[in-house]
Amino acid sequence: MKKKLIGIFLSVVMIASMVTGCGSADTGAGQEGSAGTKESSTAEQEESADSESGEEEDAEEESTGDDRLVIPVSATVTNLNPLLESMAEGAFQLSPFADELYYVDQDEIRYYLAESCEASEDGLTYTLRLKDGLKWHDGEPITADDVIFTADCNADTDNGAGYTNTVFVGEEPVKYEKVDDLTVSFTLPQPSASYLEVLGKLQLIPAHAFDGNTDIVSAEANLTDIGSGPYKLSAFNDGESLVLERFEDYYGDAPQIGSIVFQVISDPSAQEVAFKNGEINYLLASSDATVEGFKDVDGAQVHQLGEGRVKYLAWNKYCATWEDRDAVKALFAALDQKEIVDGAYGASMGIPANTIFSNQNLFYDESLKGYEQDLDTAKELAEKSGLSGKTIKLHYNTDRSYMEETALLIQQQLKAIDVNVEIEGIDANGFFDVVFTDKADYELYLNEYAAIGDPDSVVAGMYDGTWGVNVDTSEEILDLFKQGRETTDMDKRAEIYKELQQKAFDEYLVYPIAYPNYCFITSSDLQGTEHYTTTPVFEDYTKLYFE
Amino acid sequence: MKDLIMKRLAQMAVVFVIVSMFAFSIIYFSPGDPLYLYTSPSVSTYKMSEEQLDDMRASLGLEGNVVQRYIDWAGKMLKGDWGLSISNHQPVKKQILDRLPNTIGLMGAALVLSVLLAIPLGLLAGYHKNKWIDNLISAVSYLGISLPAFWFGIMLIIVFSLKLGWLPSAGMRTIGVESALDVIRHGILPVIVLSVNNTAVFVRYIRSNTIEQKEEEYVMTVISKGVPRMQVLLRHVLKNCLLPIITIVGMNFGTLITGSFIVESVFGWPGLGTLCMDAINSRDYTMIMGITVLTCIVLLIGNFLADILYGFADPRIKQGKEAQNG
Amino acid sequence: MDRRAMKKIFFSNKMTVICAVLLLLVILASLLAPLSPYDPDAVNVAERLQGMSGRHILGTDDLGRDTFTRALYGGRVSLLVGSAAMCVAVLAGTFIGTVSGYSGGRIDMVCMRIVDIFLSVPSLLFIIVVYAFMPRNIMTLVLMLASFSWTKVARVVRAQTLSLKERDFVTAAKALGVSRGRIIWRHIIPNLMPQVIVAASLSIANAILDESALSFLGYGVQLPMASWGSMLQSAQQYILHNPILAVVPGTMILITVLCFNVMGDMLQQILDPKLVK
C-alpha cells in the first residue's frame, strides 16, 4: 500500500516539475499576443544570426511597416508617474512619454507644453501660459487645472514628488493661482534666479486620472497611460520592458519612429553584445574601452556630450586631521589630476575639472586653472602639518561610475606623501547617511553632483549647507551664492559667479576631479541625433528617424 | 508516520517564525534609508525638512520600533496582505506573483534538464565503473560542480551570443515577438547555467547509487537468471535510484534558488532574483521580506519533503516495514 | 586502515595526484607572490589594459596593474578566506554535531532545529543583507561564509556520532565512568576525522565559490585587495575587450575548486571501505 502511495506521489512530482518546466514557454505565449509575430520572430532569428555588426537589422523592421527604437536600461521604471519616478534611469524612460513645460538651454528656451513663461520685474512672479489644444494620451485637454493639480501633488510632501522645488523656495512655499484655462501664475516668497529653469522641467500629470486626489503615491493611475509626450503607453512589463508607441494627437511635430522600447539588459557587456547583434539601437558607453571599440566602426555612431556633473574629492571639516589648513594644501598638492582622469575615466569619458561648476553650467569659468601637483610642496606641508604617517579614511559611493578607480588612484598617489588611505565603498542608499553628517570619523569622500544650467540649484545646495553639511564654505562664498540667487541681471550674475569660483579655488573648498562625459553609441541608421546637446538624451524624440 | 509528519510540520512553523523574525530585524537594523531618494542630492533637487521626512515615514509605515513593526507586518501577512512596496507603492504580492512564473519556469526547466541528463549519464557511469566512459563523465561532473556560475554564464554569452550570434544575450523575449519559441531561445543559456551544478550533483549521486545497487544481492540474482543487463539496469537499478533522486532534489532546492538569483542577474531574466536584487539596492523592506518569506517557505517544504521521502528511502526503515508485512 | 595502505590508494589514483600537485602549485605560487617584480596595487595609468606581452605575461587591468601578480596575490586572499571559512565551519559543525549526536534528546532537537533554520534561509540573500550592515572586512566575510556551511558538517558529524556512540569502545568508556566531554574528545572526535577531512575539503571549495559569487554581486573584499572573485567582478566591464582579465581569475577559481572537490571525493573513497572495493 505504502509503495503504491509513493509511486503516485512520485509521478505527481514528476508531472509537476514537467508542467513548470513548460511554464516558461506558457508565460511567453500567454501574454496578449499581437498579429504577425511568428514571421517577425523567424526573420529576426535569421537576422541576428547573420549580421555581425548590426547594420541591417531594420530591414526586417521596415518589412513589418513599423520601425522601433530599442534602448537598453538596467531596470524598468517603477511607475509611469513622472512626479514619483525620481531615479535618473526612470526619468530617462519617461522622457518620450511625458513632456516638460519648457527647457532652458544656455542661449535659448525651447518650449514644449508651455507657450511662454514670463517673470515680473521684481523677479517674484512667473506667469506660465500653456499651448492651446494640448491633449493627454486619453484625449482629454491639458489645462491650467492640471498644472494646479500637479503643483498640489508636489506641495503635498508626503508624496515625495520629484518637483518639490517648484513649489518651495528654501523652506517657504510658492503661491500659485489659476489665471484662466491656460494660464497659471506662480508667486515666490523671495527672488530665485534659477526658478525659471526649475519650473520649466516640471512634467504634468492629469488631474482627471487621479480624480483630483493629491495622495498619489499608491494610486492605480500611476501605472496607466497618463502621459503628454509624443509617445504613449503600449505595454509595460515590469522588470522586462516599457514599450511606447506613437501618439497620433501629439501637438508638436509628428513622431517619426513607430515605437520606442526600453528593454532591461542590466549588464553593460550584455548590452554591448546586444548592440553588436543588432538587437538594440542605442548603447550608453560604460567605459573608455567601449567607446574606443566603436570608433570608426561601420554601423555605429559615437556621440559625446558633457554630462553636466562634477565629480570631486571633499575633505570633512569636522575631522581633526584637517584642523591645520596646510594638511589640506598638502593633500591637494599631492594629487595628480591628469593621472586620475586618464586612469579612471580614459580618454573619452571625462575631462579634468577646474572649478566647482561644471562645463555645462551657466557662468562656468573656463579660464580658471585647476589644482596642480607639486610633490615637493606637498611633502613639506604634509610633514609640517603632521599629515605624513597618518592613516586616513576615504568613502566613496559604489553605485557611481569611476569612483572606485578614482579612490584607488588617490590611495596610490597619497603614498608619495606617506599617507595611508583606507578605502570604504558604501552603496547609494547608505552613502549620504554616512557622508553628510557632522561625524568626525572619516577624512575624505568622493562624491558628485548634477551641475547643469543655472548654478543656483544643486550646485549651490552642495555648498550652502543644504546637502554637503561638512564642506567648509566661508561666509564670503555663502554671500556670493545668495547674491547670485537674488540678482536678475545676467551680466552681474556672471561676475558674481566668476568671483565665487575663484574664491572656492583659493579656499581649497573641495578638489574638483572631473567632468564626466556622456558617451553613447547609436546604430548608424538612426538619424536626427545631432539635435541633442544636452543630457540625458533625447530631449525631443520627434526629431529622431530611421534612414 | 502521521505523527512524524505532524511533528515536523509543527517544527517547520516554529523555524519559519524564527527565520521571519531574524530576517525582519536584519533588514530593520541595516543601514541605508528607503527614503534616501528624497534626501540624496544625486537624485533629488529638493531637500526635505526633518518634519516632512517624518510625515512621510509615518505614511509609509516606517515608524515605530522593531517589535511593533514586526507584529504589524506579521499580522497583515497572516491576513494575506503583503504590504506595499516602498519604492513603487504597488502591492508586493502582485509584483512577486507577476515575476514568480518566470523564475519557476527557469528553475523547473533547469531541474527537468538536470534530471533528464543525470539519469542516463549516472547510470552509464555507474554501470561502467572505472572504464573510460565513467572517467569522462566523472571528470565533466567535477567540472560542473566547480564552475563559478556567473563566470560560466558570461563565457557562454560571449561564445554563443557575441561570437556565434546563435542566441540572444539577455532578457526573456524579443520585444514585439510573442511566441513560446522566442522565450525558449532566450531561456536556453540561463537554463544551461542553472542546471550545470545540479546535473553534476545528481550524476554523482546516481552513479554511486548504481554502483551500490549493482552489487546488491537481488540484482545479482536477476542477472544470474539471464535477464539482459540493460533491462536490469532500467528496471531494478533505476527504480531504486528514483526516490533518492527526488530526495536530493528537495535538498538541493536552496542551491537552485540561490543559483537562479545569480543567473537572473547575469542574463537579465525578469524573475524573482532580479526583483530581489533591486529591492535590496533600494532598501525596499516590504519587498525583501515578501521574497524572503516566499523562498523560505519553498525551502522548508523542499527540506520537509526530502526528509519524509528520505524516511521512505532509508533501507533500514524499509526493511523494518517489510519484516512487519511479512 | 593503516597509513601505508592509504598512501598507496592515494597515489594509485592519477587524478588525485594531479590535483594534489596542482593545488600545491597554486598554494606555492600564492605564497611566493612577493617574488613578482610588480606591486599588485601599484597603478600605472600609462600601461592600462595591455594584452599579454613579455613585460606583463598576462597583461594589465584597467589601472595598469599586472594581472599575473594580482592573480597570485588574489590567490592568497581567496585561499585564506576559503580556508578560514572552512576552519570556522568545521569547528562549529564538529562541536555542534558531536554534542547533538552524542547527547540526543532535547539538546539534539534544539541543535537540529537551529540547523534547519540555517538550511531554510536563502543563504546568499541573507549574506547580502547582513553584509550590508556589518563592517566590511575579511573577518565578516569569513563568518558569513562559514555561517552557512557549518550545517553540512554538523549533519555529517551528527550522523557519524550516532553510530559511533553505539560502538563497544564508547560503551566501555561509559561503563568506566568517563565524563561525557572526555568521551567526545577522546573517542568520538578522533574517529570522526576522516569524515571531517572530507567535509573540510568540500567546504573550502564551496567557500571559494561563494566568495566569488559574493564579489560578483559587489559584496567582496576591501579595496585595493584583490581576490579572484573581486578580480572577476572588476573584469566584467572589460570582458568583451580584454577577456583575459576575466579568464585568468575564472580559471584559477575553477582549477582550485576542482582540485579541492576531487581531493575531497577521493579521500572519501579511500576512507569509505564500501566504495574502495
JSON list of N, CA, C and O in Angstrom, two decimals, chain A residues 24 28 41 44-45 86-87 157-158 160 164-165 217-218 239-240 261 277 400 429 432 466-467, chain B residues 32 36-40 42-43 45-47 52 55 89 99 161 173-175 177 183 281 283:
[
{"chain": "A", "resi": 24, "resn": "SER", "atom": "N", "xyz": [7.68, 28.16, -18.55]},
{"chain": "A", "resi": 24, "resn": "SER", "atom": "CA", "xyz": [8.37, 29.31, -19.11]},
{"chain": "A", "resi": 24, "resn": "SER", "atom": "C", "xyz": [7.85, 29.58, -20.52]},
{"chain": "A", "resi": 24, "resn": "SER", "atom": "O", "xyz": [7.74, 30.72, -20.93]},
{"chain": "A", "resi": 28, "resn": "GLY", "atom": "N", "xyz": [5.25, 32.98, -21.94]},
{"chain": "A", "resi": 28, "resn": "GLY", "atom": "CA", "xyz": [5.52, 33.76, -23.14]},
{"chain": "A", "resi": 28, "resn": "GLY", "atom": "C", "xyz": [4.30, 33.82, -24.03]},
{"chain": "A", "resi": 28, "resn": "GLY", "atom": "O", "xyz": [3.87, 34.88, -24.47]},
{"chain": "A", "resi": 41, "resn": "SER", "atom": "N", "xyz": [9.48, 36.85, -35.82]},
{"chain": "A", "resi": 41, "resn": "SER", "atom": "CA", "xyz": [10.46, 36.20, -34.96]},
{"chain": "A", "resi": 41, "resn": "SER", "atom": "C", "xyz": [11.44, 35.37, -35.77]},
{"chain": "A", "resi": 41, "resn": "SER", "atom": "O", "xyz": [12.62, 35.34, -35.49]},
{"chain": "A", "resi": 44, "resn": "GLU", "atom": "N", "xyz": [13.79, 37.68, -37.50]},
{"chain": "A", "resi": 44, "resn": "GLU", "atom": "CA", "xyz": [14.74, 38.23, -36.55]},
{"chain": "A", "resi": 44, "resn": "GLU", "atom": "C", "xyz": [15.86, 37.24, -36.24]},
{"chain": "A", "resi": 44, "resn": "GLU", "atom": "O", "xyz": [17.02, 37.60, -36.14]},
{"chain": "A", "resi": 45, "resn": "GLN", "atom": "N", "xyz": [15.43, 35.98, -36.12]},
{"chain": "A", "resi": 45, "resn": "GLN", "atom": "CA", "xyz": [16.45, 34.97, -35.81]},
{"chain": "A", "resi": 45, "resn": "GLN", "atom": "C", "xyz": [17.51, 34.94, -36.88]},
{"chain": "A", "resi": 45, "resn": "GLN", "atom": "O", "xyz": [18.69, 34.92, -36.62]},
{"chain": "A", "resi": 86, "resn": "SER", "atom": "N", "xyz": [11.79, 59.34, -9.59]},
{"chain": "A", "resi": 86, "resn": "SER", "atom": "CA", "xyz": [12.85, 60.32, -9.47]},
{"chain": "A", "resi": 86, "resn": "SER", "atom": "C", "xyz": [14.23, 59.79, -9.83]},
{"chain": "A", "resi": 86, "resn": "SER", "atom": "O", "xyz": [15.17, 60.56, -9.95]},
{"chain": "A", "resi": 87, "resn": "MET", "atom": "N", "xyz": [14.36, 58.47, -9.99]},
{"chain": "A", "resi": 87, "resn": "MET", "atom": "CA", "xyz": [15.67, 57.96, -10.37]},
{"chain": "A", "resi": 87, "resn": "MET", "atom": "C", "xyz": [15.98, 58.38, -11.81]},
{"chain": "A", "resi": 87, "resn": "MET", "atom": "O", "xyz": [15.09, 58.39, -12.66]},
{"chain": "A", "resi": 157, "resn": "THR", "atom": "N", "xyz": [3.98, 67.06, 0.61]},
{"chain": "A", "resi": 157, "resn": "THR", "atom": "CA", "xyz": [5.31, 66.45, 0.67]},
{"chain": "A", "resi": 157, "resn": "THR", "atom": "C", "xyz": [5.30, 64.98, 1.04]},
{"chain": "A", "resi": 157, "resn": "THR", "atom": "O", "xyz": [6.29, 64.30, 0.89]},
{"chain": "A", "resi": 158, "resn": "ASP", "atom": "N", "xyz": [4.16, 64.47, 1.54]},
{"chain": "A", "resi": 158, "resn": "ASP", "atom": "CA", "xyz": [4.09, 63.04, 1.80]},
{"chain": "A", "resi": 158, "resn": "ASP", "atom": "C", "xyz": [4.30, 62.22, 0.53]},
{"chain": "A", "resi": 158, "resn": "ASP", "atom": "O", "xyz": [4.64, 61.05, 0.57]},
{"chain": "A", "resi": 160, "resn": "GLY", "atom": "N", "xyz": [6.53, 62.80, -1.66]},
{"chain": "A", "resi": 160, "resn": "GLY", "atom": "CA", "xyz": [7.95, 62.76, -2.03]},
{"chain": "A", "resi": 160, "resn": "GLY", "atom": "C", "xyz": [8.13, 63.02, -3.51]},
{"chain": "A", "resi": 160, "resn": "GLY", "atom": "O", "xyz": [8.99, 62.45, -4.15]},
{"chain": "A", "resi": 164, "resn": "THR", "atom": "N", "xyz": [9.36, 69.01, -6.00]},
{"chain": "A", "resi": 164, "resn": "THR", "atom": "CA", "xyz": [9.02, 69.80, -4.83]},
{"chain": "A", "resi": 164, "resn": "THR", "atom": "C", "xyz": [9.65, 71.19, -4.90]},
{"chain": "A", "resi": 164, "resn": "THR", "atom": "O", "xyz": [9.11, 72.15, -4.38]},
{"chain": "A", "resi": 165, "resn": "ASN", "atom": "N", "xyz": [10.79, 71.29, -5.61]},
{"chain": "A", "resi": 165, "resn": "ASN", "atom": "CA", "xyz": [11.45, 72.59, -5.71]},
{"chain": "A", "resi": 165, "resn": "ASN", "atom": "C", "xyz": [10.70, 73.59, -6.57]},
{"chain": "A", "resi": 165, "resn": "ASN", "atom": "O", "xyz": [11.06, 74.75, -6.64]},
{"chain": "A", "resi": 217, "resn": "VAL", "atom": "N", "xyz": [0.67, 58.55, -4.20]},
{"chain": "A", "resi": 217, "resn": "VAL", "atom": "CA", "xyz": [1.74, 57.54, -4.18]},
{"chain": "A", "resi": 217, "resn": "VAL", "atom": "C", "xyz": [1.32, 56.15, -4.59]},
{"chain": "A", "resi": 217, "resn": "VAL", "atom": "O", "xyz": [2.01, 55.47, -5.33]},
{"chain": "A", "resi": 218, "resn": "SER", "atom": "N", "xyz": [0.16, 55.68, -4.09]},
{"chain": "A", "resi": 218, "resn": "SER", "atom": "CA", "xyz": [-0.19, 54.31, -4.48]},
{"chain": "A", "resi": 218, "resn": "SER", "atom": "C", "xyz": [-1.41, 54.26, -5.40]},
{"chain": "A", "resi": 218, "resn": "SER", "atom": "O", "xyz": [-2.07, 53.24, -5.49]},
{"chain": "A", "resi": 239, "resn": "GLY", "atom": "N", "xyz": [10.16, 44.91, -15.00]},
{"chain": "A", "resi": 239, "resn": "GLY", "atom": "CA", "xyz": [11.39, 44.13, -14.97]},
{"chain": "A", "resi": 239, "resn": "GLY", "atom": "C", "xyz": [11.85, 43.68, -16.34]},
{"chain": "A", "resi": 239, "resn": "GLY", "atom": "O", "xyz": [12.87, 43.02, -16.49]},
{"chain": "A", "resi": 240, "resn": "GLU", "atom": "N", "xyz": [11.08, 44.02, -17.35]},
{"chain": "A", "resi": 240, "resn": "GLU", "atom": "CA", "xyz": [11.40, 43.49, -18.67]},
{"chain": "A", "resi": 240, "resn": "GLU", "atom": "C", "xyz": [11.48, 44.60, -19.71]},
{"chain": "A", "resi": 240, "resn": "GLU", "atom": "O", "xyz": [12.52, 44.83, -20.32]},
{"chain": "A", "resi": 261, "resn": "VAL", "atom": "N", "xyz": [11.23, 51.41, -27.43]},
{"chain": "A", "resi": 261, "resn": "VAL", "atom": "CA", "xyz": [11.22, 50.32, -26.47]},
{"chain": "A", "resi": 261, "resn": "VAL", "atom": "C", "xyz": [12.38, 50.48, -25.50]},
{"chain": "A", "resi": 261, "resn": "VAL", "atom": "O", "xyz": [13.52, 50.64, -25.92]},
{"chain": "A", "resi": 277, "resn": "ASN", "atom": "N", "xyz": [24.78, 42.63, -31.95]},
{"chain": "A", "resi": 277, "resn": "ASN", "atom": "CA", "xyz": [23.90, 41.70, -32.64]},
{"chain": "A", "resi": 277, "resn": "ASN", "atom": "C", "xyz": [22.73, 42.40, -33.31]},
{"chain": "A", "resi": 277, "resn": "ASN", "atom": "O", "xyz": [21.89, 41.76, -33.91]},
{"chain": "A", "resi": 400, "resn": "ARG", "atom": "N", "xyz": [28.28, 54.69, -8.15]},
{"chain": "A", "resi": 400, "resn": "ARG", "atom": "CA", "xyz": [28.64, 55.71, -9.13]},
{"chain": "A", "resi": 400, "resn": "ARG", "atom": "C", "xyz": [29.86, 55.26, -9.92]},
{"chain": "A", "resi": 400, "resn": "ARG", "atom": "O", "xyz": [30.82, 54.74, -9.34]},
{"chain": "A", "resi": 429, "resn": "ASN", "atom": "N", "xyz": [22.24, 54.11, -1.20]},
{"chain": "A", "resi": 429, "resn": "ASN", "atom": "CA", "xyz": [21.23, 54.50, -0.22]},
{"chain": "A", "resi": 429, "resn": "ASN", "atom": "C", "xyz": [21.77, 54.61, 1.20]},
{"chain": "A", "resi": 429, "resn": "ASN", "atom": "O", "xyz": [21.06, 55.05, 2.10]},
{"chain": "A", "resi": 432, "resn": "PHE", "atom": "N", "xyz": [24.86, 58.83, 1.72]},
{"chain": "A", "resi": 432, "resn": "PHE", "atom": "CA", "xyz": [24.70, 60.18, 2.23]},
{"chain": "A", "resi": 432, "resn": "PHE", "atom": "C", "xyz": [24.41, 60.20, 3.74]},
{"chain": "A", "resi": 432, "resn": "PHE", "atom": "O", "xyz": [24.70, 61.17, 4.41]},
{"chain": "A", "resi": 466, "resn": "THR", "atom": "N", "xyz": [22.78, 72.90, 2.51]},
{"chain": "A", "resi": 466, "resn": "THR", "atom": "CA", "xyz": [21.59, 72.10, 2.27]},
{"chain": "A", "resi": 466, "resn": "THR", "atom": "C", "xyz": [21.94, 70.62, 2.22]},
{"chain": "A", "resi": 466, "resn": "THR", "atom": "O", "xyz": [21.33, 69.79, 2.88]},
{"chain": "A", "resi": 467, "resn": "TRP", "atom": "N", "xyz": [22.96, 70.31, 1.43]},
{"chain": "A", "resi": 467, "resn": "TRP", "atom": "CA", "xyz": [23.37, 68.90, 1.33]},
{"chain": "A", "resi": 467, "resn": "TRP", "atom": "C", "xyz": [24.71, 68.67, 2.03]},
{"chain": "A", "resi": 467, "resn": "TRP", "atom": "O", "xyz": [24.79, 67.95, 3.00]},
{"chain": "B", "resi": 32, "resn": "GLY", "atom": "N", "xyz": [21.14, 52.51, 5.71]},
{"chain": "B", "resi": 32, "resn": "GLY", "atom": "CA", "xyz": [20.52, 52.90, 4.46]},
{"chain": "B", "resi": 32, "resn": "GLY", "atom": "C", "xyz": [19.06, 53.14, 4.72]},
{"chain": "B", "resi": 32, "resn": "GLY", "atom": "O", "xyz": [18.47, 52.50, 5.58]},
{"chain": "B", "resi": 36, "resn": "TYR", "atom": "N", "xyz": [16.02, 57.40, 0.97]},
{"chain": "B", "resi": 36, "resn": "TYR", "atom": "CA", "xyz": [17.22, 58.13, 0.55]},
{"chain": "B", "resi": 36, "resn": "TYR", "atom": "C", "xyz": [16.98, 58.90, -0.74]},
{"chain": "B", "resi": 36, "resn": "TYR", "atom": "O", "xyz": [17.64, 59.88, -1.01]},
{"chain": "B", "resi": 37, "resn": "LEU", "atom": "N", "xyz": [15.98, 58.44, -1.49]},
{"chain": "B", "resi": 37, "resn": "LEU", "atom": "CA", "xyz": [15.66, 59.13, -2.73]},
{"chain": "B", "resi": 37, "resn": "LEU", "atom": "C", "xyz": [15.33, 60.59, -2.47]},
{"chain": "B", "resi": 37, "resn": "LEU", "atom": "O", "xyz": [15.54, 61.45, -3.32]},
{"chain": "B", "resi": 38, "resn": "TYR", "atom": "N", "xyz": [14.77, 60.84, -1.28]},
{"chain": "B", "resi": 38, "resn": "TYR", "atom": "CA", "xyz": [14.34, 62.21, -1.01]},
{"chain": "B", "resi": 38, "resn": "TYR", "atom": "C", "xyz": [15.39, 62.98, -0.23]},
{"chain": "B", "resi": 38, "resn": "TYR", "atom": "O", "xyz": [15.21, 64.14, 0.09]},
{"chain": "B", "resi": 39, "resn": "THR", "atom": "N", "xyz": [16.47, 62.32, 0.11]},
{"chain": "B", "resi": 39, "resn": "THR", "atom": "CA", "xyz": [17.47, 63.01, 0.90]},
{"chain": "B", "resi": 39, "resn": "THR", "atom": "C", "xyz": [18.82, 63.06, 0.20]},
{"chain": "B", "resi": 39, "resn": "THR", "atom": "O", "xyz": [19.76, 63.62, 0.71]},
{"chain": "B", "resi": 40, "resn": "SER", "atom": "N", "xyz": [18.91, 62.43, -0.97]},
{"chain": "B", "resi": 40, "resn": "SER", "atom": "CA", "xyz": [20.22, 62.39, -1.59]},
{"chain": "B", "resi": 40, "resn": "SER", "atom": "C", "xyz": [20.27, 63.34, -2.77]},
{"chain": "B", "resi": 40, "resn": "SER", "atom": "O", "xyz": [19.39, 63.34, -3.62]},
{"chain": "B", "resi": 42, "resn": "SER", "atom": "N", "xyz": [22.03, 63.40, -5.32]},
{"chain": "B", "resi": 42, "resn": "SER", "atom": "CA", "xyz": [22.27, 62.92, -6.68]},
{"chain": "B", "resi": 42, "resn": "SER", "atom": "C", "xyz": [20.95, 62.55, -7.34]},
{"chain": "B", "resi": 42, "resn": "SER", "atom": "O", "xyz": [20.88, 62.34, -8.52]},
{"chain": "B", "resi": 43, "resn": "VAL", "atom": "N", "xyz": [19.89, 62.43, -6.57]},
{"chain": "B", "resi": 43, "resn": "VAL", "atom": "CA", "xyz": [18.61, 62.07, -7.15]},
{"chain": "B", "resi": 43, "resn": "VAL", "atom": "C", "xyz": [17.63, 63.22, -7.05]},
{"chain": "B", "resi": 43, "resn": "VAL", "atom": "O", "xyz": [16.94, 63.58, -8.00]},
{"chain": "B", "resi": 45, "resn": "THR", "atom": "N", "xyz": [16.27, 67.14, -6.12]},
{"chain": "B", "resi": 45, "resn": "THR", "atom": "CA", "xyz": [16.76, 68.51, -6.21]},
{"chain": "B", "resi": 45, "resn": "THR", "atom": "C", "xyz": [16.23, 69.34, -5.05]},
{"chain": "B", "resi": 45, "resn": "THR", "atom": "O", "xyz": [16.56, 70.49, -4.88]},
{"chain": "B", "resi": 46, "resn": "TYR", "atom": "N", "xyz": [15.35, 68.73, -4.27]},
{"chain": "B", "resi": 46, "resn": "TYR", "atom": "CA", "xyz": [14.78, 69.45, -3.15]},
{"chain": "B", "resi": 46, "resn": "TYR", "atom": "C", "xyz": [15.08, 68.68, -1.87]},
{"chain": "B", "resi": 46, "resn": "TYR", "atom": "O", "xyz": [14.83, 67.49, -1.80]},
{"chain": "B", "resi": 47, "resn": "LYS", "atom": "N", "xyz": [15.61, 69.36, -0.89]},
{"chain": "B", "resi": 47, "resn": "LYS", "atom": "CA", "xyz": [15.88, 68.66, 0.35]},
{"chain": "B", "resi": 47, "resn": "LYS", "atom": "C", "xyz": [14.72, 68.83, 1.32]},
{"chain": "B", "resi": 47, "resn": "LYS", "atom": "O", "xyz": [14.33, 69.93, 1.67]},
{"chain": "B", "resi": 52, "resn": "GLN", "atom": "N", "xyz": [9.01, 66.93, 7.37]},
{"chain": "B", "resi": 52, "resn": "GLN", "atom": "CA", "xyz": [8.40, 66.35, 6.18]},
{"chain": "B", "resi": 52, "resn": "GLN", "atom": "C", "xyz": [8.78, 64.89, 6.03]},
{"chain": "B", "resi": 52, "resn": "GLN", "atom": "O", "xyz": [7.96, 64.04, 5.68]},
{"chain": "B", "resi": 55, "resn": "ASP", "atom": "N", "xyz": [6.79, 62.80, 8.50]},
{"chain": "B", "resi": 55, "resn": "ASP", "atom": "CA", "xyz": [5.43, 62.60, 8.00]},
{"chain": "B", "resi": 55, "resn": "ASP", "atom": "C", "xyz": [5.39, 61.48, 6.98]},
{"chain": "B", "resi": 55, "resn": "ASP", "atom": "O", "xyz": [4.52, 60.62, 6.97]},
{"chain": "B", "resi": 89, "resn": "HIS", "atom": "N", "xyz": [5.29, 51.68, -4.40]},
{"chain": "B", "resi": 89, "resn": "HIS", "atom": "CA", "xyz": [3.97, 51.79, -3.76]},
{"chain": "B", "resi": 89, "resn": "HIS", "atom": "C", "xyz": [2.90, 50.90, -4.36]},
{"chain": "B", "resi": 89, "resn": "HIS", "atom": "O", "xyz": [1.72, 51.16, -4.20]},
{"chain": "B", "resi": 99, "resn": "ARG", "atom": "N", "xyz": [6.21, 38.01, -11.16]},
{"chain": "B", "resi": 99, "resn": "ARG", "atom": "CA", "xyz": [7.54, 37.54, -11.55]},
{"chain": "B", "resi": 99, "resn": "ARG", "atom": "C", "xyz": [7.72, 36.04, -11.32]},
{"chain": "B", "resi": 99, "resn": "ARG", "atom": "O", "xyz": [8.59, 35.42, -11.92]},
{"chain": "B", "resi": 161, "resn": "SER", "atom": "N", "xyz": [26.46, 34.11, -28.02]},
{"chain": "B", "resi": 161, "resn": "SER", "atom": "CA", "xyz": [25.71, 35.28, -28.44]},
{"chain": "B", "resi": 161, "resn": "SER", "atom": "C", "xyz": [26.57, 36.23, -29.25]},
{"chain": "B", "resi": 161, "resn": "SER", "atom": "O", "xyz": [26.20, 36.64, -30.34]},
{"chain": "B", "resi": 173, "resn": "ARG", "atom": "N", "xyz": [12.32, 37.85, -23.69]},
{"chain": "B", "resi": 173, "resn": "ARG", "atom": "CA", "xyz": [11.74, 37.77, -25.03]},
{"chain": "B", "resi": 173, "resn": "ARG", "atom": "C", "xyz": [12.16, 38.95, -25.87]},
{"chain": "B", "resi": 173, "resn": "ARG", "atom": "O", "xyz": [12.56, 40.00, -25.36]},
{"chain": "B", "resi": 174, "resn": "THR", "atom": "N", "xyz": [12.06, 38.77, -27.17]},
{"chain": "B", "resi": 174, "resn": "THR", "atom": "CA", "xyz": [12.33, 39.86, -28.08]},
{"chain": "B", "resi": 174, "resn": "THR", "atom": "C", "xyz": [11.11, 40.74, -28.08]},
{"chain": "B", "resi": 174, "resn": "THR", "atom": "O", "xyz": [9.99, 40.24, -28.10]},
{"chain": "B", "resi": 175, "resn": "ILE", "atom": "N", "xyz": [11.35, 42.05, -28.04]},
{"chain": "B", "resi": 175, "resn": "ILE", "atom": "CA", "xyz": [10.21, 42.96, -27.97]},
{"chain": "B", "resi": 175, "resn": "ILE", "atom": "C", "xyz": [9.36, 42.81, -29.23]},
{"chain": "B", "resi": 175, "resn": "ILE", "atom": "O", "xyz": [9.88, 42.76, -30.34]},
{"chain": "B", "resi": 177, "resn": "VAL", "atom": "N", "xyz": [7.78, 40.34, -30.16]},
{"chain": "B", "resi": 177, "resn": "VAL", "atom": "CA", "xyz": [7.60, 38.94, -30.57]},
{"chain": "B", "resi": 177, "resn": "VAL", "atom": "C", "xyz": [6.94, 38.20, -29.43]},
{"chain": "B", "resi": 177, "resn": "VAL", "atom": "O", "xyz": [7.44, 38.21, -28.31]},
{"chain": "B", "resi": 183, "resn": "VAL", "atom": "N", "xyz": [10.73, 32.72, -26.25]},
{"chain": "B", "resi": 183, "resn": "VAL", "atom": "CA", "xyz": [11.07, 32.61, -24.83]},
{"chain": "B", "resi": 183, "resn": "VAL", "atom": "C", "xyz": [12.05, 31.47, -24.62]},
{"chain": "B", "resi": 183, "resn": "VAL", "atom": "O", "xyz": [13.02, 31.58, -23.87]},
{"chain": "B", "resi": 281, "resn": "ASN", "atom": "N", "xyz": [18.83, 46.81, -3.25]},
{"chain": "B", "resi": 281, "resn": "ASN", "atom": "CA", "xyz": [19.50, 48.06, -3.58]},
{"chain": "B", "resi": 281, "resn": "ASN", "atom": "C", "xyz": [18.70, 49.28, -3.16]},
{"chain": "B", "resi": 281, "resn": "ASN", "atom": "O", "xyz": [19.27, 50.31, -2.86]},
{"chain": "B", "resi": 283, "resn": "ARG", "atom": "N", "xyz": [16.54, 49.24, -0.61]},
{"chain": "B", "resi": 283, "resn": "ARG", "atom": "CA", "xyz": [16.10, 49.05, 0.78]},
{"chain": "B", "resi": 283, "resn": "ARG", "atom": "C", "xyz": [14.58, 48.97, 0.87]},
{"chain": "B", "resi": 283, "resn": "ARG", "atom": "O", "xyz": [13.97, 49.53, 1.76]}
]
